Every structure is written in structure tokens, then in C-alpha cells.
């Protein structure tokens, strides 16, 4: 037997619960639409590298604090190489990239580390907290290749793409909650149909 998102559609004493009218269902959706529009419009800023508008709802300081927290956690869980030829190379390239980005980075406190791992990867977190995995070195082939990858990751951090993703996720979560409230008293199959039409059905499969 299928249940709704909130269990059986029964009221007090096991009696079928009264269904909301379509007008009542529209209330949470309308409230979300109004607040969602306000949230979107009031949290726009311009990307310094491209001039593109983006949705960001946290300050640079908050974002950098989150970046530092994540960076420290990653380093604690990883095997960081303290010194050596690869470390010197990564930090030399990193300093050059940081100097080139000085006019657009929002007060980043740059840090470059090398993690011993077979992953062919690198990342740059808000605040300039950057790491390169040793598995990337042979794939990059040379200093220019490594600089391209590191520069790409640093550009993501400067453009605040992480904060932008977080803001979009908040908007999606608010919409999902509003839709869930609107269909909460429907039978399971109808819920799936409506949530699927709204683009969030996969969360309730």
C-alpha cells in the first residue's frame, strides 16, 4: 500500500482527511514565488572577471570562513607533502597566479599545498586556499599545463561559484518545501506526478 509524503491520508479517528482545495494548495506556492523572487533579485552581484550577474547571499567574509574550515578539514584527512621539488613548483606557480589576480580577488589569504594522492585533481576554495594532488603532475606534463589547471580552479574561487551554487540550492530547497506542503494530503501516485511535473519528483522515488 502506498502512503503520501506524510504517511496515510487519514485524519482524527482514522477518518479520511479533508482534501485542500486547489486555491489552498496555491498559497504555499505563491508565497514561495514571492519570496523566491525577492531572494533572487535582492542577492544579485556582478562577477569581477566577466561582468556576469550571479546569485550570492553570503558575504565574502562568511564565504572565506567556510573555505578555511573546509580546507583545514581536507588537509587533516589527507597526506600533505611538507616540502620538496613538487611543493616548490606548485607554490611558485601559485604565487604568480595570486599576483596576477591581485586586482580582482577580494582580499584572499593565499595558501598552496600539495596532497599525496593518485587523483589527477586540484582545487581552490574561497579565500585562496588551494591544493594540488600529486596525481595531477604527470597529467599536466609541464609547468604551463599545471598553471592552466590551477588558474582554472582559482578563477572559480574568485568568481564565487561555490557561494553561487549554495544560493541556488537554497532556492531549490525552498521550492521543494513549498511544493511538498501543497501536495501533502494527496495520494502517493498523484504526489509523484505533481512533484515530477515540478522537477523534484526524483527526490521522492
mmCIF file of C-alpha atoms in Angstrom:
data_model
loop_
_atom_site.group_PDB
_atom_site.id
_atom_site.type_symbol
_atom_site.label_atom_id
_atom_site.label_comp_id
_atom_site.label_asym_id
_atom_site.label_seq_id
_atom_site.Cartn_x
_atom_site.Cartn_y
_atom_site.Cartn_z
ATOM 1 C CA UNK A 1 0.000 0.000 0.000
ATOM 2 C CA UNK A 2 1.324 3.420 -0.960
ATOM 3 C CA UNK A 3 1.491 6.277 1.504
ATOM 4 C CA UNK A 4 1.714 10.004 0.972
ATOM 5 C CA UNK A 5 4.720 12.083 1.860
ATOM 6 C CA UNK A 6 3.358 12.414 5.388
ATOM 7 C CA UNK A 7 2.008 8.874 5.790
ATOM 8 C CA UNK A 8 -1.613 7.745 5.468
ATOM 9 C CA UNK A 9 -4.061 10.415 4.390
ATOM 10 C CA UNK A 10 -6.192 9.945 7.497
ATOM 11 C CA UNK A 11 -7.478 12.441 9.985
ATOM 12 C CA UNK A 12 -8.635 12.069 13.603
ATOM 13 C CA UNK A 13 -10.237 8.715 14.381
ATOM 14 C CA UNK A 14 -8.928 7.139 11.197
ATOM 15 C CA UNK A 15 -11.377 9.051 9.023
ATOM 16 C CA UNK A 16 -10.224 10.281 5.619
ATOM 17 C CA UNK A 17 -8.676 13.683 5.969
ATOM 18 C CA UNK A 18 -10.356 16.552 4.129
ATOM 19 C CA UNK A 19 -8.519 17.484 0.961
ATOM 20 C CA UNK A 20 -7.283 21.018 0.462
ATOM 21 C CA UNK A 21 -8.862 22.999 -2.333
ATOM 22 C CA UNK A 22 -6.682 23.983 -5.275
ATOM 23 C CA UNK A 23 -6.820 27.576 -4.056
ATOM 24 C CA UNK A 24 -5.395 26.488 -0.704
ATOM 25 C CA UNK A 25 -2.687 24.494 -2.477
ATOM 26 C CA UNK A 26 -1.629 27.585 -4.365
ATOM 27 C CA UNK A 27 -0.936 29.557 -1.174
ATOM 28 C CA UNK A 28 2.466 27.979 -0.305
ATOM 29 C CA UNK A 29 3.466 28.081 -3.975
ATOM 30 C CA UNK A 30 2.532 31.753 -4.262
ATOM 31 C CA UNK A 31 4.381 32.580 -1.041
ATOM 32 C CA UNK A 32 7.451 30.789 -2.385
ATOM 33 C CA UNK A 33 7.170 32.615 -5.709
ATOM 34 C CA UNK A 34 7.019 35.995 -3.954
ATOM 35 C CA UNK A 35 9.842 35.284 -1.522
ATOM 36 C CA UNK A 36 11.871 33.435 -4.158
ATOM 37 C CA UNK A 37 11.700 36.438 -6.468
ATOM 38 C CA UNK A 38 12.714 38.757 -3.613
ATOM 39 C CA UNK A 39 15.571 36.405 -2.647
ATOM 40 C CA UNK A 40 16.793 36.242 -6.239
ATOM 41 C CA UNK A 41 16.579 39.959 -7.006
ATOM 42 C CA UNK A 42 17.989 41.204 -3.688
ATOM 43 C CA UNK A 43 21.044 38.921 -3.740
ATOM 44 C CA UNK A 44 22.488 39.748 -7.145
ATOM 45 C CA UNK A 45 26.090 40.808 -7.581
ATOM 46 C CA UNK A 46 28.499 41.168 -10.501
ATOM 47 C CA UNK A 47 31.329 38.710 -11.167
ATOM 48 C CA UNK A 48 34.567 40.743 -11.363
ATOM 49 C CA UNK A 49 36.124 38.570 -14.074
ATOM 50 C CA UNK A 50 33.227 38.507 -16.517
ATOM 51 C CA UNK A 51 30.690 41.164 -15.524
ATOM 52 C CA UNK A 52 28.028 38.460 -15.275
ATOM 53 C CA UNK A 53 25.291 38.797 -12.656
ATOM 54 C CA UNK A 54 25.135 35.991 -10.111
ATOM 55 C CA UNK A 55 23.028 34.950 -7.134
ATOM 56 C CA UNK A 56 25.038 35.075 -3.878
ATOM 57 C CA UNK A 57 23.521 35.506 -0.416
ATOM 58 C CA UNK A 58 26.561 35.365 1.883
ATOM 59 C CA UNK A 59 29.341 37.901 2.400
ATOM 60 C CA UNK A 60 32.943 37.461 1.257
ATOM 61 C CA UNK A 61 33.943 37.092 4.900
ATOM 62 C CA UNK A 62 31.430 34.306 5.508
ATOM 63 C CA UNK A 63 32.478 32.535 2.328
ATOM 64 C CA UNK A 64 36.168 32.763 3.207
ATOM 65 C CA UNK A 65 35.477 31.387 6.694
ATOM 66 C CA UNK A 66 33.671 28.414 5.154
ATOM 67 C CA UNK A 67 36.554 27.927 2.724
ATOM 68 C CA UNK A 68 39.124 27.929 5.517
ATOM 69 C CA UNK A 69 37.092 25.459 7.572
ATOM 70 C CA UNK A 70 36.745 23.066 4.630
ATOM 71 C CA UNK A 71 40.411 23.439 3.687
ATOM 72 C CA UNK A 72 41.661 22.627 7.171
ATOM 73 C CA UNK A 73 39.396 19.583 7.323
ATOM 74 C CA UNK A 74 40.637 18.308 3.952
ATOM 75 C CA UNK A 75 44.274 18.764 4.958
ATOM 76 C CA UNK A 76 43.679 16.942 8.254
ATOM 77 C CA UNK A 77 42.269 13.964 6.381
ATOM 78 C CA UNK A 78 44.968 13.945 3.688
ATOM 79 C CA UNK A 79 48.685 13.234 3.427
ATOM 80 C CA UNK A 80 50.154 16.683 2.870
ATOM 81 C CA UNK A 81 53.674 16.843 1.443
ATOM 82 C CA UNK A 82 55.545 19.453 3.527
ATOM 83 C CA UNK A 83 58.442 20.193 1.173
ATOM 84 C CA UNK A 84 60.232 19.114 -1.964
ATOM 85 C CA UNK A 85 60.520 19.884 -5.656
ATOM 86 C CA UNK A 86 56.823 19.444 -6.412
ATOM 87 C CA UNK A 87 55.809 21.639 -3.465
ATOM 88 C CA UNK A 88 58.219 24.370 -4.580
ATOM 89 C CA UNK A 89 56.852 24.186 -8.127
ATOM 90 C CA UNK A 90 53.216 24.417 -7.020
ATOM 91 C CA UNK A 91 53.887 27.333 -4.689
ATOM 92 C CA UNK A 92 55.917 29.206 -7.312
ATOM 93 C CA UNK A 93 53.103 28.870 -9.850
ATOM 94 C CA UNK A 94 50.550 29.698 -7.165
ATOM 95 C CA UNK A 95 52.294 32.923 -6.174
ATOM 96 C CA UNK A 96 52.438 34.039 -9.810
ATOM 97 C CA UNK A 97 48.739 33.356 -10.273
ATOM 98 C CA UNK A 98 47.898 35.113 -6.998
ATOM 99 C CA UNK A 99 49.868 38.190 -8.082
ATOM 100 C CA UNK A 100 48.081 38.199 -11.428
ATOM 101 C CA UNK A 101 44.714 38.004 -9.647
ATOM 102 C CA UNK A 102 45.513 40.713 -7.093
ATOM 103 C CA UNK A 103 43.239 43.265 -8.770
ATOM 104 C CA UNK A 104 40.147 41.052 -8.640
ATOM 105 C CA UNK A 105 40.476 38.802 -5.584
ATOM 106 C CA UNK A 106 38.521 40.074 -2.533
ATOM 107 C CA UNK A 107 41.366 40.038 -0.008
ATOM 108 C CA UNK A 108 42.269 36.368 -0.368
ATOM 109 C CA UNK A 109 44.818 34.935 2.060
ATOM 110 C CA UNK A 110 46.551 32.600 -0.361
ATOM 111 C CA UNK A 111 47.843 29.192 0.645
ATOM 112 C CA UNK A 112 49.171 26.431 -1.616
ATOM 113 C CA UNK A 113 49.682 22.820 -0.573
ATOM 114 C CA UNK A 114 50.377 19.501 -2.267
ATOM 115 C CA UNK A 115 48.449 16.363 -1.311
ATOM 116 C CA UNK A 116 49.930 12.928 -1.941
ATOM 117 C CA UNK A 117 47.191 11.167 -3.893
ATOM 118 C CA UNK A 118 46.741 9.429 -7.235
ATOM 119 C CA UNK A 119 43.865 11.771 -8.046
ATOM 120 C CA UNK A 120 44.566 13.936 -11.087
ATOM 121 C CA UNK A 121 42.920 16.907 -9.462
ATOM 122 C CA UNK A 122 43.332 20.334 -7.883
ATOM 123 C CA UNK A 123 41.006 22.748 -6.122
ATOM 124 C CA UNK A 124 40.860 26.320 -4.880
ATOM 125 C CA UNK A 125 38.467 27.229 -2.080
ATOM 126 C CA UNK A 126 37.182 30.686 -1.124
ATOM 127 C CA UNK A 127 39.953 32.738 0.424
ATOM 128 C CA UNK A 128 42.601 31.338 -1.931
ATOM 129 C CA UNK A 129 43.050 28.036 -0.115
ATOM 130 C CA UNK A 130 44.481 25.881 -2.897
ATOM 131 C CA UNK A 131 45.719 22.302 -3.143
ATOM 132 C CA UNK A 132 47.167 20.158 -5.917
ATOM 133 C CA UNK A 133 47.101 16.357 -5.853
ATOM 134 C CA UNK A 134 50.315 14.641 -6.940
ATOM 135 C CA UNK A 135 48.362 12.576 -9.471
ATOM 136 C CA UNK A 136 47.844 15.750 -11.492
ATOM 137 C CA UNK A 137 51.566 16.397 -12.025
ATOM 138 C CA UNK A 138 52.217 13.753 -14.733
ATOM 139 C CA UNK A 139 48.883 14.536 -16.401
ATOM 140 C CA UNK A 140 49.691 18.263 -16.600
ATOM 141 C CA UNK A 141 53.014 17.300 -18.273
ATOM 142 C CA UNK A 142 54.737 20.646 -17.639
ATOM 143 C CA UNK A 143 54.585 23.931 -15.724
ATOM 144 C CA UNK A 144 52.287 25.532 -18.278
ATOM 145 C CA UNK A 145 49.790 22.681 -18.051
ATOM 146 C CA UNK A 146 49.828 22.804 -14.258
ATOM 147 C CA UNK A 147 49.382 26.592 -14.308
ATOM 148 C CA UNK A 148 46.349 26.242 -16.585
ATOM 149 C CA UNK A 149 44.645 23.811 -14.198
ATOM 150 C CA UNK A 150 45.472 25.837 -11.095
ATOM 151 C CA UNK A 151 44.394 29.057 -12.790
ATOM 152 C CA UNK A 152 41.088 27.481 -13.760
ATOM 153 C CA UNK A 153 40.391 26.446 -10.165
ATOM 154 C CA UNK A 154 41.449 29.827 -8.790
ATOM 155 C CA UNK A 155 39.117 31.558 -11.251
ATOM 156 C CA UNK A 156 36.207 29.527 -9.840
ATOM 157 C CA UNK A 157 37.074 30.728 -6.325
ATOM 158 C CA UNK A 158 37.442 34.378 -7.328
ATOM 159 C CA UNK A 159 34.169 34.252 -9.264
ATOM 160 C CA UNK A 160 32.443 32.876 -6.126
ATOM 161 C CA UNK A 161 30.982 29.891 -7.956
ATOM 162 C CA UNK A 162 30.770 27.897 -4.707
ATOM 163 C CA UNK A 163 28.666 30.556 -2.985
ATOM 164 C CA UNK A 164 26.529 30.823 -6.103
ATOM 165 C CA UNK A 165 25.806 27.074 -6.049
ATOM 166 C CA UNK A 166 24.860 27.300 -2.366
ATOM 167 C CA UNK A 167 22.394 30.129 -3.057
ATOM 168 C CA UNK A 168 20.761 28.227 -5.916
ATOM 169 C CA UNK A 169 20.471 25.139 -3.691
ATOM 170 C CA UNK A 170 18.668 27.222 -1.052
ATOM 171 C CA UNK A 171 16.213 28.424 -3.687
ATOM 172 C CA UNK A 172 15.558 24.857 -4.853
ATOM 173 C CA UNK A 173 15.076 23.670 -1.262
ATOM 174 C CA UNK A 174 12.546 26.421 -0.568
ATOM 175 C CA UNK A 175 10.622 25.494 -3.702
ATOM 176 C CA UNK A 176 10.661 21.808 -2.779
ATOM 177 C CA UNK A 177 9.287 22.556 0.699
ATOM 178 C CA UNK A 178 6.509 24.720 -0.761
ATOM 179 C CA UNK A 179 5.577 22.009 -3.266
ATOM 180 C CA UNK A 180 5.644 19.325 -0.558
ATOM 181 C CA UNK A 181 3.220 21.318 1.601
ATOM 182 C CA UNK A 182 0.938 21.876 -1.389
ATOM 183 C CA UNK A 183 0.653 18.152 -2.227
ATOM 184 C CA UNK A 184 0.951 16.773 1.315
ATOM 185 C CA UNK A 185 -2.603 15.389 1.514
ATOM 186 C CA UNK A 186 -2.668 13.825 -1.956
ATOM 187 C CA UNK A 187 -2.309 10.107 -2.599
ATOM 188 C CA UNK A 188 1.156 8.803 -3.392
ATOM 189 C CA UNK A 189 0.784 8.482 -7.165
ATOM 190 C CA UNK A 190 -0.666 11.971 -7.523
ATOM 191 C CA UNK A 191 2.137 13.358 -5.378
ATOM 192 C CA UNK A 192 4.713 11.737 -7.658
ATOM 193 C CA UNK A 193 3.009 13.106 -10.740
ATOM 194 C CA UNK A 194 2.827 16.660 -9.389
ATOM 195 C CA UNK A 195 6.334 16.669 -7.912
ATOM 196 C CA UNK A 196 7.669 15.204 -11.156
ATOM 197 C CA UNK A 197 5.980 17.956 -13.143
ATOM 198 C CA UNK A 198 7.647 20.483 -10.834
ATOM 199 C CA UNK A 199 11.019 18.874 -11.463
ATOM 200 C CA UNK A 200 11.587 17.432 -7.994
ATOM 201 C CA UNK A 201 9.983 14.021 -8.391
ATOM 202 C CA UNK A 202 13.313 12.226 -8.305
ATOM 203 C CA UNK A 203 13.640 13.086 -4.622
ATOM 204 C CA UNK A 204 10.530 11.068 -3.801
ATOM 205 C CA UNK A 205 11.082 7.949 -5.933
#
